[in-house]
Tab-separated table of C-alpha atoms in Angstrom:
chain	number	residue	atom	x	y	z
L	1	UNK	CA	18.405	-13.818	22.843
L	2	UNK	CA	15.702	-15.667	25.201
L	3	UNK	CA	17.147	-17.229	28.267
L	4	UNK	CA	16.630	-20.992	28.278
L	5	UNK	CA	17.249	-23.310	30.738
L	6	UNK	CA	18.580	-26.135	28.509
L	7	UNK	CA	17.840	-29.458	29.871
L	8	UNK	CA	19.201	-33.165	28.040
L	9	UNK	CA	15.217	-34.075	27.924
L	10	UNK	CA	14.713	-30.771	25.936
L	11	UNK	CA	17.780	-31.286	23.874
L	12	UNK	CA	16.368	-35.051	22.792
L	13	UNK	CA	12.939	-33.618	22.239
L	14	UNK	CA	14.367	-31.295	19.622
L	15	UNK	CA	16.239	-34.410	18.563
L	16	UNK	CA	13.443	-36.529	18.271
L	17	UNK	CA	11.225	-33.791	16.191
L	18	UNK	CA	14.311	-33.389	13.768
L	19	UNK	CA	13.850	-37.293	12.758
L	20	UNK	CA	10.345	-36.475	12.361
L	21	UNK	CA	11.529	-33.988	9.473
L	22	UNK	CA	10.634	-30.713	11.275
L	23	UNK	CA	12.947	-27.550	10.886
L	24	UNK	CA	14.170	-25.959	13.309
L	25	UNK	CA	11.121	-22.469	12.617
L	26	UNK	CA	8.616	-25.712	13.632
L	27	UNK	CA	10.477	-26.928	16.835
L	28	UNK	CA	10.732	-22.993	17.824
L	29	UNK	CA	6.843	-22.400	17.613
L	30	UNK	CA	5.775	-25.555	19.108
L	31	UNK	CA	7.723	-25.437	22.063
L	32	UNK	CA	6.936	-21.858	22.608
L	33	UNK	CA	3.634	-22.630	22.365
L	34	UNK	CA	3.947	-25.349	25.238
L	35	UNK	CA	5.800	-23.619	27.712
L	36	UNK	CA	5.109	-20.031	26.663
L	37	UNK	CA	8.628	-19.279	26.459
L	38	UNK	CA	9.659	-16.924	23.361
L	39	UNK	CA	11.863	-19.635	21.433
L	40	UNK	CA	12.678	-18.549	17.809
L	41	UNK	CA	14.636	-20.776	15.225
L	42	UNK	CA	17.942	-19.479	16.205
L	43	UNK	CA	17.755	-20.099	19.570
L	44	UNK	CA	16.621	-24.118	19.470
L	45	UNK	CA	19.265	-24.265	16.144
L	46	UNK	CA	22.167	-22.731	18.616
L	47	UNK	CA	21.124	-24.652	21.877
L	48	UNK	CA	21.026	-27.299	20.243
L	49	UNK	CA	24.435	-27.887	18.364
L	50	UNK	CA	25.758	-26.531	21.650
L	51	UNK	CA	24.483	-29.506	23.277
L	52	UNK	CA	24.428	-32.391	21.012
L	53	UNK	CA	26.947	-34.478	23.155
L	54	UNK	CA	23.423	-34.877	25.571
L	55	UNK	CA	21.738	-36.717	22.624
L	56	UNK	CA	20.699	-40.096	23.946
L	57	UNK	CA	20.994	-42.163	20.369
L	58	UNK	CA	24.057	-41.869	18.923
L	59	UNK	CA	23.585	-43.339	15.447
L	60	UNK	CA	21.521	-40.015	15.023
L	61	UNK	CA	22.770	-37.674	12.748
L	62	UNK	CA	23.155	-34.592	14.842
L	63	UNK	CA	21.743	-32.049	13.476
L	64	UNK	CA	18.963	-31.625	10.242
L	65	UNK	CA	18.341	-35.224	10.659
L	66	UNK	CA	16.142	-35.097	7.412
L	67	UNK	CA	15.813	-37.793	5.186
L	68	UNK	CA	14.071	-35.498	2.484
L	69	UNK	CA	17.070	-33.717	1.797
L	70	UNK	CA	18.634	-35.743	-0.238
L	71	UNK	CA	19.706	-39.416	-1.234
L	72	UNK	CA	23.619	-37.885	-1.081
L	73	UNK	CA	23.201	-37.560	2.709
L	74	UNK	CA	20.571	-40.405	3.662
L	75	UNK	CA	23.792	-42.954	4.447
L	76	UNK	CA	26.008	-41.406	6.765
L	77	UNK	CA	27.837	-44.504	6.029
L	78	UNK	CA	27.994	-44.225	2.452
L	79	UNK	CA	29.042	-40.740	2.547
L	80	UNK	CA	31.942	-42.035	4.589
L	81	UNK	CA	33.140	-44.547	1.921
L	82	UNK	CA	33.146	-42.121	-0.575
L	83	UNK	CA	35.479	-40.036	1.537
L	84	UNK	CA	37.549	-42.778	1.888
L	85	UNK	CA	38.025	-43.469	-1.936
L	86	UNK	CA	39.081	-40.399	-2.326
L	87	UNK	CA	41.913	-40.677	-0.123
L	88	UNK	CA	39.984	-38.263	2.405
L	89	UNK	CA	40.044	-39.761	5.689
L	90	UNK	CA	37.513	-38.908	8.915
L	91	UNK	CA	40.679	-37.094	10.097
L	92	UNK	CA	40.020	-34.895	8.204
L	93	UNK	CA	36.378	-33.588	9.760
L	94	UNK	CA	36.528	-32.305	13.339
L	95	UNK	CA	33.784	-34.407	14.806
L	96	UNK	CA	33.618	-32.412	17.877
L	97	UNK	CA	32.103	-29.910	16.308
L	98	UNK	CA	28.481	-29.395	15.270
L	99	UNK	CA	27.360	-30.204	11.567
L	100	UNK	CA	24.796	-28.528	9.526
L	101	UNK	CA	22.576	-29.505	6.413
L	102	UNK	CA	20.430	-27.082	5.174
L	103	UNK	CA	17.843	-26.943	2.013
L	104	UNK	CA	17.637	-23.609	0.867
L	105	UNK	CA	14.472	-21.902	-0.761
L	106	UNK	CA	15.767	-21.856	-4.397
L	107	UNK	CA	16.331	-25.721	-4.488
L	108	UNK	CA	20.054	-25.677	-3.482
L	109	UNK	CA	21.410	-27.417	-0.580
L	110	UNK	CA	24.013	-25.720	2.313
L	111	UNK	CA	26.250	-27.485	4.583
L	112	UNK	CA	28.649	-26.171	7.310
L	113	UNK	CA	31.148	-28.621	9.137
L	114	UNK	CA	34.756	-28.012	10.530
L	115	UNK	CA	37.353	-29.654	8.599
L	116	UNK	CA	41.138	-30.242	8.531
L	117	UNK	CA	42.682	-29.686	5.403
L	118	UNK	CA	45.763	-28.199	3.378
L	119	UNK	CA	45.593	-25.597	0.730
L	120	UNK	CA	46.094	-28.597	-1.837
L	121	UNK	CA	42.898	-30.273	-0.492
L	122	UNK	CA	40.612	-27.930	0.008
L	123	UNK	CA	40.803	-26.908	-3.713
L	124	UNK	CA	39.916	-30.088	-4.055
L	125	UNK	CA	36.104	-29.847	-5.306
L	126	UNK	CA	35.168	-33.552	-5.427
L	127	UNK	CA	37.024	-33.822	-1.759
L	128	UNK	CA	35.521	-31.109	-0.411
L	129	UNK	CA	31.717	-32.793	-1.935
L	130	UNK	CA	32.633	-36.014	-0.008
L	131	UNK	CA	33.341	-34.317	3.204
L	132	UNK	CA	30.141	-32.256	3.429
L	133	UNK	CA	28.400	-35.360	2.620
L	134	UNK	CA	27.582	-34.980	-1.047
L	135	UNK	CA	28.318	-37.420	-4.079
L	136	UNK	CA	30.280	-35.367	-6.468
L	137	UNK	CA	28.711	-37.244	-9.084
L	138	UNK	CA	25.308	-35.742	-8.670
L	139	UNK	CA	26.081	-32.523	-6.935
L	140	UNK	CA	28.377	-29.560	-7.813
L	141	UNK	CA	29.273	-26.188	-5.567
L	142	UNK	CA	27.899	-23.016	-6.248
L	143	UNK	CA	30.147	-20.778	-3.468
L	144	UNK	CA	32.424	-22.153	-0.851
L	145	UNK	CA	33.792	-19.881	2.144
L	146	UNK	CA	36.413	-21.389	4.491
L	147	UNK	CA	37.618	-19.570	7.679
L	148	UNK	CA	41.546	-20.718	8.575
L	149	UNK	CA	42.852	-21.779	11.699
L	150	UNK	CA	46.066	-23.703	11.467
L	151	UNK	CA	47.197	-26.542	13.752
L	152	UNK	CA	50.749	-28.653	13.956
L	153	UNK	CA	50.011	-32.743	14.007
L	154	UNK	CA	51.969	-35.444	13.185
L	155	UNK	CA	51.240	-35.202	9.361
L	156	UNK	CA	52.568	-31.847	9.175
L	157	UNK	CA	50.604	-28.555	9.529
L	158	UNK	CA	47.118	-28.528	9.303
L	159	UNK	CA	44.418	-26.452	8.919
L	160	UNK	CA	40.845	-25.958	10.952
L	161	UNK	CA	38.570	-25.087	8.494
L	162	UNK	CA	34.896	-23.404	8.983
L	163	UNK	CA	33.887	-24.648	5.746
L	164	UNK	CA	30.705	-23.730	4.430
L	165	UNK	CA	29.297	-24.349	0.738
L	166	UNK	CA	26.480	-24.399	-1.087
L	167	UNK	CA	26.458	-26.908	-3.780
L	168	UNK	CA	23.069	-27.851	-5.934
L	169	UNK	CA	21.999	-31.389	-8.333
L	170	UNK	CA	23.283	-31.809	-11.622
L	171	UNK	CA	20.994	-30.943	-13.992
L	172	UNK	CA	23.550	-31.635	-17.063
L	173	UNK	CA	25.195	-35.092	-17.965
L	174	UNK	CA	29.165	-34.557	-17.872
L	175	UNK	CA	31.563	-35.716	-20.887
L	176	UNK	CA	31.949	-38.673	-18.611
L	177	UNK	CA	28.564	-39.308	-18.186
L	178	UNK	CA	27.701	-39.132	-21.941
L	179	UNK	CA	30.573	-41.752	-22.686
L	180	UNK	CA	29.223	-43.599	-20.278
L	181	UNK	CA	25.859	-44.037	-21.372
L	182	UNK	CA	26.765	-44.168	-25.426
L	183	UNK	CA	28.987	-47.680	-23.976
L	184	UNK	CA	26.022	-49.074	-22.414
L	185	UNK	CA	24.676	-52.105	-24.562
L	186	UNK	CA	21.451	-50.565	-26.666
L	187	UNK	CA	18.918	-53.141	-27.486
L	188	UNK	CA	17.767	-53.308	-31.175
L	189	UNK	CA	14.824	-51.811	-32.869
L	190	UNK	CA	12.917	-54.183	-34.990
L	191	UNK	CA	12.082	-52.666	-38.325
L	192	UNK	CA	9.629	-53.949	-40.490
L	193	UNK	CA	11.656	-53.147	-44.211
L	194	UNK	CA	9.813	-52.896	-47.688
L	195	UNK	CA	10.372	-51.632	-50.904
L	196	UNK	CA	9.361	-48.068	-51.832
L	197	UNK	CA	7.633	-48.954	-54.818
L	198	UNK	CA	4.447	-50.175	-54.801
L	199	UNK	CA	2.285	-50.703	-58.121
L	200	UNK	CA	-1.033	-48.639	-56.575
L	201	UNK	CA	1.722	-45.833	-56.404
L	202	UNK	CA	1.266	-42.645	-59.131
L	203	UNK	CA	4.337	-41.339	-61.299
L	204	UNK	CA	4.795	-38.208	-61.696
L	205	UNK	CA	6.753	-36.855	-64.781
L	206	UNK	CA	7.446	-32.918	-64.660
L	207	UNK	CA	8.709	-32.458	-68.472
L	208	UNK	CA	9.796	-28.721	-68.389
L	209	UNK	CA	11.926	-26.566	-70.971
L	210	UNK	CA	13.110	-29.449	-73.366
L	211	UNK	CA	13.809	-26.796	-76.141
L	212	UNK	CA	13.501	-29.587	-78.708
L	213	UNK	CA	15.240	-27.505	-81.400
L	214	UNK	CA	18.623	-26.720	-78.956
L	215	UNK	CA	17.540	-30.512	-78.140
L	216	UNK	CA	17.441	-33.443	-80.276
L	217	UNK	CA	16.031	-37.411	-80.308
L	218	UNK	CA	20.024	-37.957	-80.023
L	219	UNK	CA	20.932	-34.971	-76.853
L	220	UNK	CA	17.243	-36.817	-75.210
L	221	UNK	CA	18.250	-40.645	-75.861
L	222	UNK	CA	19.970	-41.245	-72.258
L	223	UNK	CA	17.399	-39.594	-70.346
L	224	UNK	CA	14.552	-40.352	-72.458
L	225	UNK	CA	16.367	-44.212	-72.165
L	226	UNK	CA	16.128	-43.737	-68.412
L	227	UNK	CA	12.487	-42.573	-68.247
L	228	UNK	CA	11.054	-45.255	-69.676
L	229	UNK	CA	12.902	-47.655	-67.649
L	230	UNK	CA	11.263	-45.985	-64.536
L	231	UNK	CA	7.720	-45.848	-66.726
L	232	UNK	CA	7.961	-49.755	-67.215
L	233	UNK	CA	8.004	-51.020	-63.863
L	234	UNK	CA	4.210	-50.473	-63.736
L	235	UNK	CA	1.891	-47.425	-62.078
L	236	UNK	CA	-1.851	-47.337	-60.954
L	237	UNK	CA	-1.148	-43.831	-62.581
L	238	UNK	CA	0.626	-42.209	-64.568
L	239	UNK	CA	0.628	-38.677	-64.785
L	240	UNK	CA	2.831	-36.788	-67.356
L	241	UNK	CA	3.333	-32.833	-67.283
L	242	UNK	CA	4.415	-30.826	-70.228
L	243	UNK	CA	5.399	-27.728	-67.755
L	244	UNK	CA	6.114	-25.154	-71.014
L	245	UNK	CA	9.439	-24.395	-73.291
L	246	UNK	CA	8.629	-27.709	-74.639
L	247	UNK	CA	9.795	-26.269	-78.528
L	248	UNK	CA	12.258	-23.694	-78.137
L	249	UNK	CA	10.473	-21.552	-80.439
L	250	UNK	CA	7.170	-19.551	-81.220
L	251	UNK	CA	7.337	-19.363	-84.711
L	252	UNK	CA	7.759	-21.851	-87.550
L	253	UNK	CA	9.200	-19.751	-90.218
L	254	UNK	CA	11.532	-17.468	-87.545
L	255	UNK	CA	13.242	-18.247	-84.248
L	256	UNK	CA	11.494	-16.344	-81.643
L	257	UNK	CA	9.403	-16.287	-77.954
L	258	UNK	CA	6.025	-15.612	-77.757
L	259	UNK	CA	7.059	-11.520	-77.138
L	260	UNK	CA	8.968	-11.547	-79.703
L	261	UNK	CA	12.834	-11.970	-78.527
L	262	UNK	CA	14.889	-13.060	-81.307
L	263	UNK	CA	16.736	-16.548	-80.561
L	264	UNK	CA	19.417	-18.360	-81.983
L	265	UNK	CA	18.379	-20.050	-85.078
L	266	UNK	CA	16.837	-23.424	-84.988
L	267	UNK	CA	15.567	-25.861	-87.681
L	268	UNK	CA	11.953	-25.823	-86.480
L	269	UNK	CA	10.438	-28.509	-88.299
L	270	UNK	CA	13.270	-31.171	-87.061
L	271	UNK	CA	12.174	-29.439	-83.848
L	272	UNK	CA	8.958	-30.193	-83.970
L	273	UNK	CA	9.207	-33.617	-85.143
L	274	UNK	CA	11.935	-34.605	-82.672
L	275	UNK	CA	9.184	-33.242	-80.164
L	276	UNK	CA	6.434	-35.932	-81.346
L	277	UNK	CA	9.390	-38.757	-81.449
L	278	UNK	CA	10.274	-38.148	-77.767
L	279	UNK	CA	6.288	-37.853	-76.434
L	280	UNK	CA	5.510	-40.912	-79.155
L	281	UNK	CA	7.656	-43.544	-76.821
L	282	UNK	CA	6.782	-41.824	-73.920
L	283	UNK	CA	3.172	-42.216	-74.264
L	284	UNK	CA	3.077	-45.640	-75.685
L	285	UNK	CA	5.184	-47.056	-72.952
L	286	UNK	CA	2.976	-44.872	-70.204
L	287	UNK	CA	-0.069	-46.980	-71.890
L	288	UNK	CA	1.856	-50.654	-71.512
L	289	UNK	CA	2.594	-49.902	-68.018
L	290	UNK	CA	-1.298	-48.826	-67.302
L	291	UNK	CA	-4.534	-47.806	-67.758
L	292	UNK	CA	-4.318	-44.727	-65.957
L	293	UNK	CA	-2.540	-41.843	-68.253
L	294	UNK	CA	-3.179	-38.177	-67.101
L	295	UNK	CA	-1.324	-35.585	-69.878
L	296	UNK	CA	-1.544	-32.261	-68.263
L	297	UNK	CA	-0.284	-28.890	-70.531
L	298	UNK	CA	0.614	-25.349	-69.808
L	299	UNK	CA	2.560	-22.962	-72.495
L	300	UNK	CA	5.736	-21.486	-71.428
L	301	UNK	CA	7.324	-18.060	-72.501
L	302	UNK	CA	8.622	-19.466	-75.585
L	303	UNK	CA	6.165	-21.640	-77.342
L	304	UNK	CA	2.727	-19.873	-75.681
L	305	UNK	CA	1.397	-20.922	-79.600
L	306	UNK	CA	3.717	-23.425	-80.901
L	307	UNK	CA	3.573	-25.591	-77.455
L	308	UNK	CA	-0.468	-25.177	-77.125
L	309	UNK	CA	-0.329	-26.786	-80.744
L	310	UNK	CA	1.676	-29.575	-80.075
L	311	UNK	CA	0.075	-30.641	-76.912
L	312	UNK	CA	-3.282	-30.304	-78.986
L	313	UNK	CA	-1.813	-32.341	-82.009
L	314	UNK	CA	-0.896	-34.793	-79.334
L	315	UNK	CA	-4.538	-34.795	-77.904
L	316	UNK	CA	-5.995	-35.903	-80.855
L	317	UNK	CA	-3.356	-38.523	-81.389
L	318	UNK	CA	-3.501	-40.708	-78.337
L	319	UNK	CA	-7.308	-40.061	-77.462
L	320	UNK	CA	-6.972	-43.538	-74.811
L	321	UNK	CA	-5.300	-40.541	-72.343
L	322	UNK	CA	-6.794	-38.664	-70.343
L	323	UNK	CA	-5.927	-35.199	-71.567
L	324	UNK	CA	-6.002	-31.381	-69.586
L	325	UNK	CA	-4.607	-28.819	-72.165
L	326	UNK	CA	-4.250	-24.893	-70.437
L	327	UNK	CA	-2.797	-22.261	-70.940
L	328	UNK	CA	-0.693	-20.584	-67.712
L	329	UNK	CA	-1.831	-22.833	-64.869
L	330	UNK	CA	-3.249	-26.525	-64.164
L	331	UNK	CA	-3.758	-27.921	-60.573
L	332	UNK	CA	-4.820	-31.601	-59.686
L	333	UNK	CA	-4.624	-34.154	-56.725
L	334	UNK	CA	-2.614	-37.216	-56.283
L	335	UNK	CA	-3.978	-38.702	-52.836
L	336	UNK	CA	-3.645	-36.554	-50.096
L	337	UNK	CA	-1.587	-34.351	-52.139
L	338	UNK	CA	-2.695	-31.256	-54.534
L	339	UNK	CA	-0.260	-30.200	-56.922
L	340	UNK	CA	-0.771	-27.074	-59.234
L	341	UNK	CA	1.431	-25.992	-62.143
L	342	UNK	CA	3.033	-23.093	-63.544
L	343	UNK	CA	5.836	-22.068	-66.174
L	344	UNK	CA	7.896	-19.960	-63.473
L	345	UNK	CA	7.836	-17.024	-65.848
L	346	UNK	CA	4.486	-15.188	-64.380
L	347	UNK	CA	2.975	-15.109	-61.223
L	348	UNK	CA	5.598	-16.975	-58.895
L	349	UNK	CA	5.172	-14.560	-56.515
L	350	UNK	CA	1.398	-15.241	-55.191
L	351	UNK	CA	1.887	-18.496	-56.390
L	352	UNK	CA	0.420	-20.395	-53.219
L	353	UNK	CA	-2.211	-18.202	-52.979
L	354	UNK	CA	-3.210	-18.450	-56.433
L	355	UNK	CA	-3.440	-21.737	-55.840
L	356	UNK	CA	-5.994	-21.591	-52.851
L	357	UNK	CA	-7.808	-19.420	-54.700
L	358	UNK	CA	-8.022	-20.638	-58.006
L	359	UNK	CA	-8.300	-24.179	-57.411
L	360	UNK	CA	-10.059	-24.114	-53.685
L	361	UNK	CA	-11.757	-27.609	-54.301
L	362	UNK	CA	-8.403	-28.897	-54.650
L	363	UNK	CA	-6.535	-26.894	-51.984
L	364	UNK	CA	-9.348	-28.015	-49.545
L	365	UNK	CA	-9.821	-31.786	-50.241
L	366	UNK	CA	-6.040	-32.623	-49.363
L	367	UNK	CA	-3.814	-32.285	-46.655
L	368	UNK	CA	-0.180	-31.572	-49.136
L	369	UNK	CA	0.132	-28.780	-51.209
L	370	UNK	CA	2.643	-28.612	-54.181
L	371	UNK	CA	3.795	-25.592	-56.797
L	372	UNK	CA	5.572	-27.583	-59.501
L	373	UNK	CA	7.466	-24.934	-61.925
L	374	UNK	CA	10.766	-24.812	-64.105
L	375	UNK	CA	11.481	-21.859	-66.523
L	376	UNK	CA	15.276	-21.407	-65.043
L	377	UNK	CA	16.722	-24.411	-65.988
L	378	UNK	CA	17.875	-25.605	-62.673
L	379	UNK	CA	16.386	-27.810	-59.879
L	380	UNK	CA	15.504	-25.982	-56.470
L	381	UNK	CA	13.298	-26.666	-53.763
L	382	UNK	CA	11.722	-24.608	-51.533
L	383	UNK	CA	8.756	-24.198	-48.526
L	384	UNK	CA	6.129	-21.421	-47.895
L	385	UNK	CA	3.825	-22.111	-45.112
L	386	UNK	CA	3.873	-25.426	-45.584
L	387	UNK	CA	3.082	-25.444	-49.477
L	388	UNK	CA	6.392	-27.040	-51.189
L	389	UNK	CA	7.764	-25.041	-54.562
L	390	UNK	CA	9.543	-27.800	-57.036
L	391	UNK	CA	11.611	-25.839	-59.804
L	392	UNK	CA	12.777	-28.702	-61.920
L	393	UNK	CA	15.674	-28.135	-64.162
L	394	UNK	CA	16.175	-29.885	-67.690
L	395	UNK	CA	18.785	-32.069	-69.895
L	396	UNK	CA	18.913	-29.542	-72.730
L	397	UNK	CA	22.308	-28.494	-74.025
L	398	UNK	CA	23.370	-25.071	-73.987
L	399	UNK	CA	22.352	-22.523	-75.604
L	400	UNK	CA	24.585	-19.896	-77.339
L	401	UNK	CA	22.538	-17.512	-75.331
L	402	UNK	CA	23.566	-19.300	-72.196
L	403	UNK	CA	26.852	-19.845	-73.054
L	404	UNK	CA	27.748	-16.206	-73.592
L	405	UNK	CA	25.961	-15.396	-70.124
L	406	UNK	CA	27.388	-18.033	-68.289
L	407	UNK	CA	24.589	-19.882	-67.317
L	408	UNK	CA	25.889	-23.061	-67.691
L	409	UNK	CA	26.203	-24.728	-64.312
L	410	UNK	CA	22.838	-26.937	-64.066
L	411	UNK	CA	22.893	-30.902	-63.550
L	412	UNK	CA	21.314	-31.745	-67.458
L	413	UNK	CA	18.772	-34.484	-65.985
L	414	UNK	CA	14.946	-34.779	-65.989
L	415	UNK	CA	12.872	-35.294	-62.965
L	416	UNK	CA	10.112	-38.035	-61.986
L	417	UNK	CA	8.460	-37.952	-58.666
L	418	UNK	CA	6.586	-41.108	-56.742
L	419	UNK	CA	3.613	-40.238	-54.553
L	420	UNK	CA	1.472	-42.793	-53.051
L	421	UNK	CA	-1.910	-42.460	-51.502
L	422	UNK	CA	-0.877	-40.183	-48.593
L	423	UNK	CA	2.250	-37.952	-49.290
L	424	UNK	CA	5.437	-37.438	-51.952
L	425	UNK	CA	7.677	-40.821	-51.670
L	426	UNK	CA	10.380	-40.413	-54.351
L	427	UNK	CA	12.261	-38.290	-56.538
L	428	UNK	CA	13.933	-39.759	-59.361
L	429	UNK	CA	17.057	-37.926	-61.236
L	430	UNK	CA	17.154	-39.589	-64.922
């Protein structure tokens, strides 16, 4: 270590450059660079705290006197309320000894001061905060070393600690702190209410595997009752779907699906004409409520003849709508939203691709893309890549099939979906 000839004016200069928030690596090279004398930091740190009774202003902290370290130790003061709350008292820090702040490289903060404590206080973390000069409410310790001395006074033993810890901020709200702030008095949002429907909205009606021959005018009436409730209160659009399965059957004279599985027997010319019933009201309502009626047909896997048929017969019937009979697939746009359809039976896999592909105009022009699909009888709704897959279910009654298989858990209700200009609003369970 350099010999230095300490001096109180070289004590108070080191002093005074503290205040002025320069460490002690600073002091070191500017004072060796004055008097050409090799000072390094650990010589002006040690001379210094060896010395600090020669400091001329005594309402100076004594060493590290560096407002930038933090607000916990900006108000000597303060810090020695806290203590005092917590029943610490300043007998409890030696203040003949030399104190030390540090701010360490990572962020975290060190202190070193000698304090008299027991055991029981010292293990004492919010204490031990206080006494270092730390606010336990935004600081906690990372590693604390103590080195023991003990000494008798009137209060029983005591002992001299070297305490040294490292402690760092908060970053984390406590359990207390959380209560704290959900107590605090929250001002209210304004929010501007109105109703969800709107007349320039579009209805939607998915109308997938109806079976009319396991279904009937009478198994339809509550749902059917229901739908044209929601039909009445007036569309811009109207836009009905018959999604496939629509008669259970592919043949008149035989009960069978378009490949040729044998099904239960059904009476299909009460099938067919319960069929026309149920789309009769449904279409003359549609036309009361609006203008604007879209019919859009695909087959399914058991009427692929029998359902193209019907929604033909039905074309030529009510020629004031606007009708789109297919075969597997259809696709249009409501809005910002493109919607294609499919049975569910073929091509589910590729399904959103198919869609990009086969109906890019579509796909392109809006920002919301839609599969709407039944074929299993239950609702289910799902994402890929952003392109929403709708699997309606349906109200029919159970099949003998399905009762022997046990597929007889779905919710028996019809869907209707409200879009408006921009995006999906509503879905209806009737």
């Amino acid at each position: 270590m350099t010999k230095i000839n300490w001096t109180p004016e070289l004590v108070n200069r080191i002093n005074n450059e503290l205040a002025n928030n320069k460490n002690f690596p600073q002091i070191a090279k500017m004072l060796k660079k004055e008097t050409g004398i090799r000072f390094n930091k650990d010589d002006v740190r040690l001379g210094y705290q060896r010395h600090t009774d020669w400091i001329e202003d005594s309402e100076t902290v004594k060493p590290l006197a560096k407002q930038a370290l933090s607000t916990a130790f900006k108000n000597v003061a303060k810090a020695m309320n806290s203590i005092n709350e917590s029943k610490a008292t300043t007998d409890s820090i030696d203040t003949t000894q030399p104190i030390e702040f540090k701010k360490l490289a990572n962020g975290d903060y060190s202190s070193s001061r000698t304090l008299n404590l027991s055991d029981e206080e010292l293990r004492d973390e919010a204490t031990l905060l206080k006494l270092h000069g730390y606010d336990p409410n935004s600081f906690e310790i990372r590693t604390a070393s103590n080195s023991r001395n003990e000494r008798e006074t009137d209060k029983g033993t005591k002992h001299s600690y070297n305490s040294r810890i490292t402690v760092k901020p908060k970053t984390q709200l406590s359990t207390a702190d959380i209560m704290q702030e959900m107590y605090k008095h929250v001002e209210p949002i304004y929010i501007e209410t109105y109703s969800l429907f709107h007349p320039s909205d579009t209805l939607v009606v998915p109308l997938y595997d109806l079976h009319f021959g396991i279904a009937s005018t009478e198994s339809m009436k509550e749902s059917l009752t229901n739908l044209i409730s929601l039909v009445s209160r007036g569309y811009h659009e109207i836009v009905i779907i018959s999604g496939g399965d629509i008669i259970h059957s592919d043949k008149i004279t035989k009960s069978e699906t378009a490949k040729g599985t044998q099904l239960d027997a059904v009476d299909m010319k009460q099938a067919i004409k319960d069929a026309r019933q149920f789309y009769d009201v449904l279409f003359r309502t549609a036309l009361q409520s609006t203008k604007n009626v879209k019919h859009y047909s695909i087959t399914g896997n058991h009427d692929r003849d029998s359902g193209y048929l019907l929604n033909s017969l039905l074309e030529a019937q009510y020629p004031q709508i606007e009708h789109h009979v297919g075969d597997y697939r259809q696709a249009f746009k409501v809005g910002d939203t493109g919607i294609m359809l499919m049975h569910g039976d073929l091509a589910t896999r590729n399904a959103p691709l198919l869609f990009a592909q086969e109906y890019r105009d579509i796909w392109n022009s809006t920002k919301h893309h839609q599969i709407i699909s039944g074929h299993f009888h239950y609702d289910k709704t799902t994402e890929v890549m952003g392109v929403e897959l709708i699997q309606v279910g349906t109200n029919k009654p159970n099949d003998p099939y399905e009762d022997a298989n046990g597929y007889i858990g779905n919710n028996k209700q019809l869907t209707a979906i409200t879009y408006n200009t921009s995006r999906m609003t509503q879905r209806n369970y009737l």
